[in-house]
C-alpha cells in the first residue's frame, strides 16, 4: 500500500484533519523510525512487530554468478522485521 492510499484511509477515519496534517504526521512517524534504526535501536510497534538492524558479515569467498570469479562482499547492515504473535495469528486465520 502506498503512502497516498494510507493518507486517504486516514482521511476517511479522521475527516476533521487535513491532508497536509495527515502527511506531516505520517512523515514524522516514518522519520522517527528511520532515526531510531540509524542509531541501531529496535523499533517495537505493539501488535504489529519489531524493526531491527542486523549486521551481515563480510564475505571473502563470494562468487559472481555470471563469471564465476571470486569477489569480496563487505559487511553491511540490513533492516529486518519480526512480526508479532498477534499479527501472525491474524494473517493465519
Coordinates of N, CA and C in Angstrom, one line a residue:
X1 N 0.9 -1.2 0.0 CA 0.0 0.0 0.0 C 0.9 1.2 0.0
X2 N 0.6 2.2 -0.8 CA 1.4 3.4 -0.9 C 1.0 4.4 0.2
X3 N 1.8 5.4 0.3 CA 1.6 6.4 1.4 C 0.3 7.2 1.1
X4 N 0.1 7.4 -0.2 CA -1.1 8.2 -0.6 C -2.4 7.4 -0.2
X5 N -2.3 6.1 -0.4 CA -3.5 5.3 0.0 C -3.7 5.3 1.5
X6 N -2.6 5.2 2.2 CA -2.7 5.3 3.7 C -3.3 6.6 4.1
X7 N -2.9 7.7 3.5 CA -3.4 9.0 3.8 C -4.9 9.1 3.5
X8 N -5.3 8.5 2.4 CA -6.8 8.5 2.1 C -7.6 7.7 3.1
X9 N -7.1 6.6 3.6 CA -7.8 5.8 4.6 C -7.8 6.6 5.9
X10 N -6.7 7.2 6.3 CA -6.8 8.0 7.5 C -7.7 9.2 7.4
X11 N -7.8 9.8 6.2 CA -8.8 10.9 6.0 C -10.2 10.4 6.1
X12 N -10.5 9.2 5.7 CA -11.9 8.7 5.9 C -12.2 8.5 7.4
X13 N -11.2 8.0 8.1 CA -11.4 7.8 9.6 C -11.4 9.1 10.4
X14 N -10.6 10.0 9.9 CA -10.5 11.3 10.7 C -10.7 12.5 9.7
X15 N -12.0 12.7 9.4 CA -12.3 13.8 8.4 C -12.0 15.2 8.9
X16 N -11.8 15.4 10.2 CA -11.5 16.7 10.8 C -10.1 17.1 10.5
X17 N -9.2 16.2 10.2 CA -7.8 16.5 9.9 C -7.6 16.8 8.4
X18 N -6.8 17.7 8.0 CA -6.5 18.0 6.6 C -5.5 17.0 6.1
X19 N -5.4 16.9 4.8 CA -4.4 16.0 4.1 C -3.0 16.4 4.5
X20 N -2.7 17.7 4.5 CA -1.4 18.2 4.9 C -1.0 17.8 6.3
X21 N -2.0 17.8 7.3 CA -1.7 17.4 8.6 C -1.4 15.9 8.7
X22 N -2.2 15.1 7.9 CA -2.0 13.7 7.9 C -0.7 13.3 7.3
X23 N -0.3 14.0 6.3 CA 1.0 13.8 5.6 C 2.2 14.1 6.6
X24 N 2.0 15.2 7.3 CA 3.1 15.6 8.3 C 3.2 14.6 9.4
X25 N 2.0 14.1 9.9 CA 2.0 13.1 11.0 C 2.7 11.8 10.5
X26 N 2.3 11.4 9.3 CA 2.9 10.1 8.8 C 4.4 10.3 8.5
X27 N 4.8 11.5 8.0 CA 6.3 11.7 7.8 C 7.0 11.8 9.1
X28 N 6.5 12.4 10.2 CA 7.1 12.4 11.5 C 7.3 10.9 12.0
X29 N 6.2 10.1 11.8 CA 6.3 8.8 12.3 C 7.4 8.0 11.6
X30 N 7.4 8.1 10.3 CA 8.4 7.3 9.5 C 9.8 7.9 9.7
X31 N 10.0 9.2 9.9 CA 11.3 9.7 10.2 C 11.8 9.3 11.6
X32 N 10.9 9.2 12.5 CA 11.3 8.7 13.8 C 11.8 7.2 13.8
X33 N 11.1 6.4 13.0 CA 11.5 5.0 12.8 C 12.9 5.0 12.2
X34 N 13.1 5.8 11.1 CA 14.4 5.9 10.4 C 15.5 6.3 11.4
X35 N 15.3 7.3 12.2 CA 16.3 7.8 13.1 C 16.7 6.8 14.1
X36 N 15.7 6.1 14.6 CA 16.0 5.0 15.6 C 16.8 3.9 15.0
X37 N 16.4 3.5 13.8 CA 17.2 2.4 13.1 C 18.6 2.8 12.8
X38 N 18.8 4.1 12.4 CA 20.1 4.6 12.1 C 21.0 4.6 13.3
X39 N 20.4 4.8 14.5 CA 21.2 4.8 15.7 C 21.2 3.4 16.3
X40 N 20.8 2.4 15.5 CA 20.8 1.0 15.9 C 20.0 0.6 17.1
X41 N 18.8 1.3 17.2 CA 17.8 0.9 18.2 C 16.7 0.1 17.6
X42 N 16.1 -0.8 18.3 CA 15.0 -1.5 17.8 C 13.7 -0.7 17.9
X43 N 12.8 -0.9 17.0 CA 11.5 -0.2 17.0 C 10.4 -1.2 17.1
X44 N 9.8 -1.2 18.3 CA 8.7 -2.2 18.6 C 7.4 -1.5 18.5
X45 N 6.5 -2.0 17.6 CA 5.2 -1.5 17.5 C 4.3 -2.6 18.0
X46 N 3.7 -2.4 19.1 CA 2.8 -3.4 19.7 C 1.8 -3.9 18.8
X47 N 1.5 -5.2 18.8 CA 0.6 -5.9 18.0 C 0.9 -5.9 16.5
X48 N 2.0 -5.3 16.1 CA 2.5 -5.3 14.7 C 3.8 -6.1 14.6
X49 N 4.8 -5.6 15.3 CA 6.1 -6.3 15.2 C 7.2 -5.4 15.6
X50 N 8.5 -5.9 15.3 CA 9.7 -5.2 15.6 C 10.6 -5.0 14.4
X51 N 11.0 -3.8 14.2 CA 12.0 -3.5 13.2 C 13.4 -3.5 13.9
X52 N 14.4 -4.1 13.3 CA 15.7 -4.0 13.9 C 16.8 -4.1 12.9
X53 N 18.0 -3.8 13.2 CA 19.1 -3.8 12.3 C 19.9 -5.1 12.6
X54 N 20.3 -5.8 11.5 CA 21.1 -6.9 11.6 C 22.3 -6.7 10.7
X55 N 23.5 -6.9 11.3 CA 24.7 -6.7 10.6 C 25.1 -8.0 9.9
X56 N 25.3 -7.9 8.6 CA 25.7 -9.1 7.9 C 27.3 -9.1 7.8
X57 N 27.9 -10.2 8.0 CA 29.4 -10.3 8.0 C 29.9 -10.1 6.6
X58 N 31.2 -9.7 6.5 CA 31.8 -9.7 5.2 C 32.1 -11.1 4.7
X59 N 32.1 -11.2 3.4 CA 32.4 -12.5 2.8 C 33.5 -12.3 1.8
X60 N 34.5 -13.1 2.0 CA 35.7 -13.1 1.1 C 35.6 -14.1 0.0
X61 N 34.7 -15.0 0.1 CA 34.7 -16.1 -0.9 C 33.4 -16.2 -1.7
X62 N 32.7 -15.0 -1.9 CA 31.5 -15.0 -2.7 C 31.9 -15.1 -4.1
X63 N 31.0 -15.5 -4.9 CA 31.3 -15.7 -6.4 C 30.3 -14.8 -7.2
X64 N 30.8 -14.3 -8.3 CA 30.0 -13.6 -9.3 C 29.3 -14.7 -10.0
X65 N 27.9 -14.8 -10.0 CA 27.2 -15.9 -10.7 C 27.4 -15.9 -12.2
X66 N 27.7 -14.7 -12.8 CA 27.8 -14.7 -14.2 C 29.2 -15.2 -14.7
X67 N 30.2 -14.8 -14.0 CA 31.6 -15.1 -14.4 C 32.2 -16.2 -13.6
X68 N 31.7 -16.4 -12.4 CA 32.3 -17.4 -11.5 C 33.5 -17.0 -10.7
X69 N 34.0 -15.7 -10.9 CA 35.2 -15.3 -10.2 C 34.8 -14.9 -8.8
X70 N 35.8 -15.1 -7.9 CA 35.7 -14.7 -6.5 C 35.6 -13.2 -6.3
X71 N 34.7 -12.8 -5.5 CA 34.6 -11.3 -5.2 C 34.5 -11.1 -3.7
X72 N 34.8 -9.9 -3.3 CA 34.8 -9.6 -1.8 C 33.5 -8.8 -1.6
X73 N 32.7 -9.2 -0.6 CA 31.5 -8.5 -0.2 C 31.7 -8.0 1.2
X74 N 31.7 -6.6 1.3 CA 31.9 -6.0 2.6 C 30.7 -6.2 3.6
X75 N 31.0 -6.1 4.9 CA 29.9 -6.2 5.8 C 28.9 -5.0 5.6
X76 N 27.7 -5.3 5.9 CA 26.6 -4.2 5.8 C 25.5 -4.5 6.7
X77 N 24.7 -3.4 6.9 CA 23.6 -3.5 7.8 C 22.3 -3.7 7.0
X78 N 21.4 -4.5 7.5 CA 20.1 -4.7 6.9 C 19.0 -4.5 7.9
X79 N 17.9 -4.0 7.4 CA 16.7 -3.8 8.3 C 15.9 -5.1 8.2
X80 N 15.6 -5.6 9.4 CA 14.8 -6.8 9.5 C 13.5 -6.5 10.2
X81 N 12.5 -7.3 10.0 CA 11.2 -7.1 10.6 C 10.8 -8.5 11.2
X82 N 10.4 -8.5 12.5 CA 9.9 -9.7 13.1 C 8.4 -9.4 13.5
X83 N 7.5 -10.2 12.9 CA 6.1 -10.0 13.1 C 5.7 -10.4 14.6
X84 N 4.8 -9.7 15.1 CA 4.3 -10.1 16.5 C 3.4 -11.3 16.4
X85 N 3.2 -11.9 17.6 CA 2.3 -13.1 17.7 C 0.9 -12.7 17.2
X86 N 0.4 -11.6 17.6 CA -0.9 -11.2 17.2 C -1.0 -11.0 15.7
X87 N 0.0 -10.4 15.0 CA -0.1 -10.3 13.6 C 0.0 -11.6 12.9
X88 N 0.8 -12.5 13.4 CA 0.9 -13.9 12.8 C -0.4 -14.6 12.9
X89 N -1.1 -14.5 14.1 CA -2.4 -15.1 14.3 C -3.4 -14.5 13.3
X90 N -3.4 -13.2 13.2 CA -4.4 -12.5 12.3 C -4.2 -13.0 10.9
X91 N -2.9 -13.1 10.4 CA -2.7 -13.4 9.0 C -3.1 -14.9 8.7
X92 N -2.8 -15.8 9.7 CA -3.0 -17.2 9.5 C -4.4 -17.7 10.0
X93 N -5.4 -16.8 10.0 CA -6.8 -17.2 10.4 C -7.3 -18.2 9.3

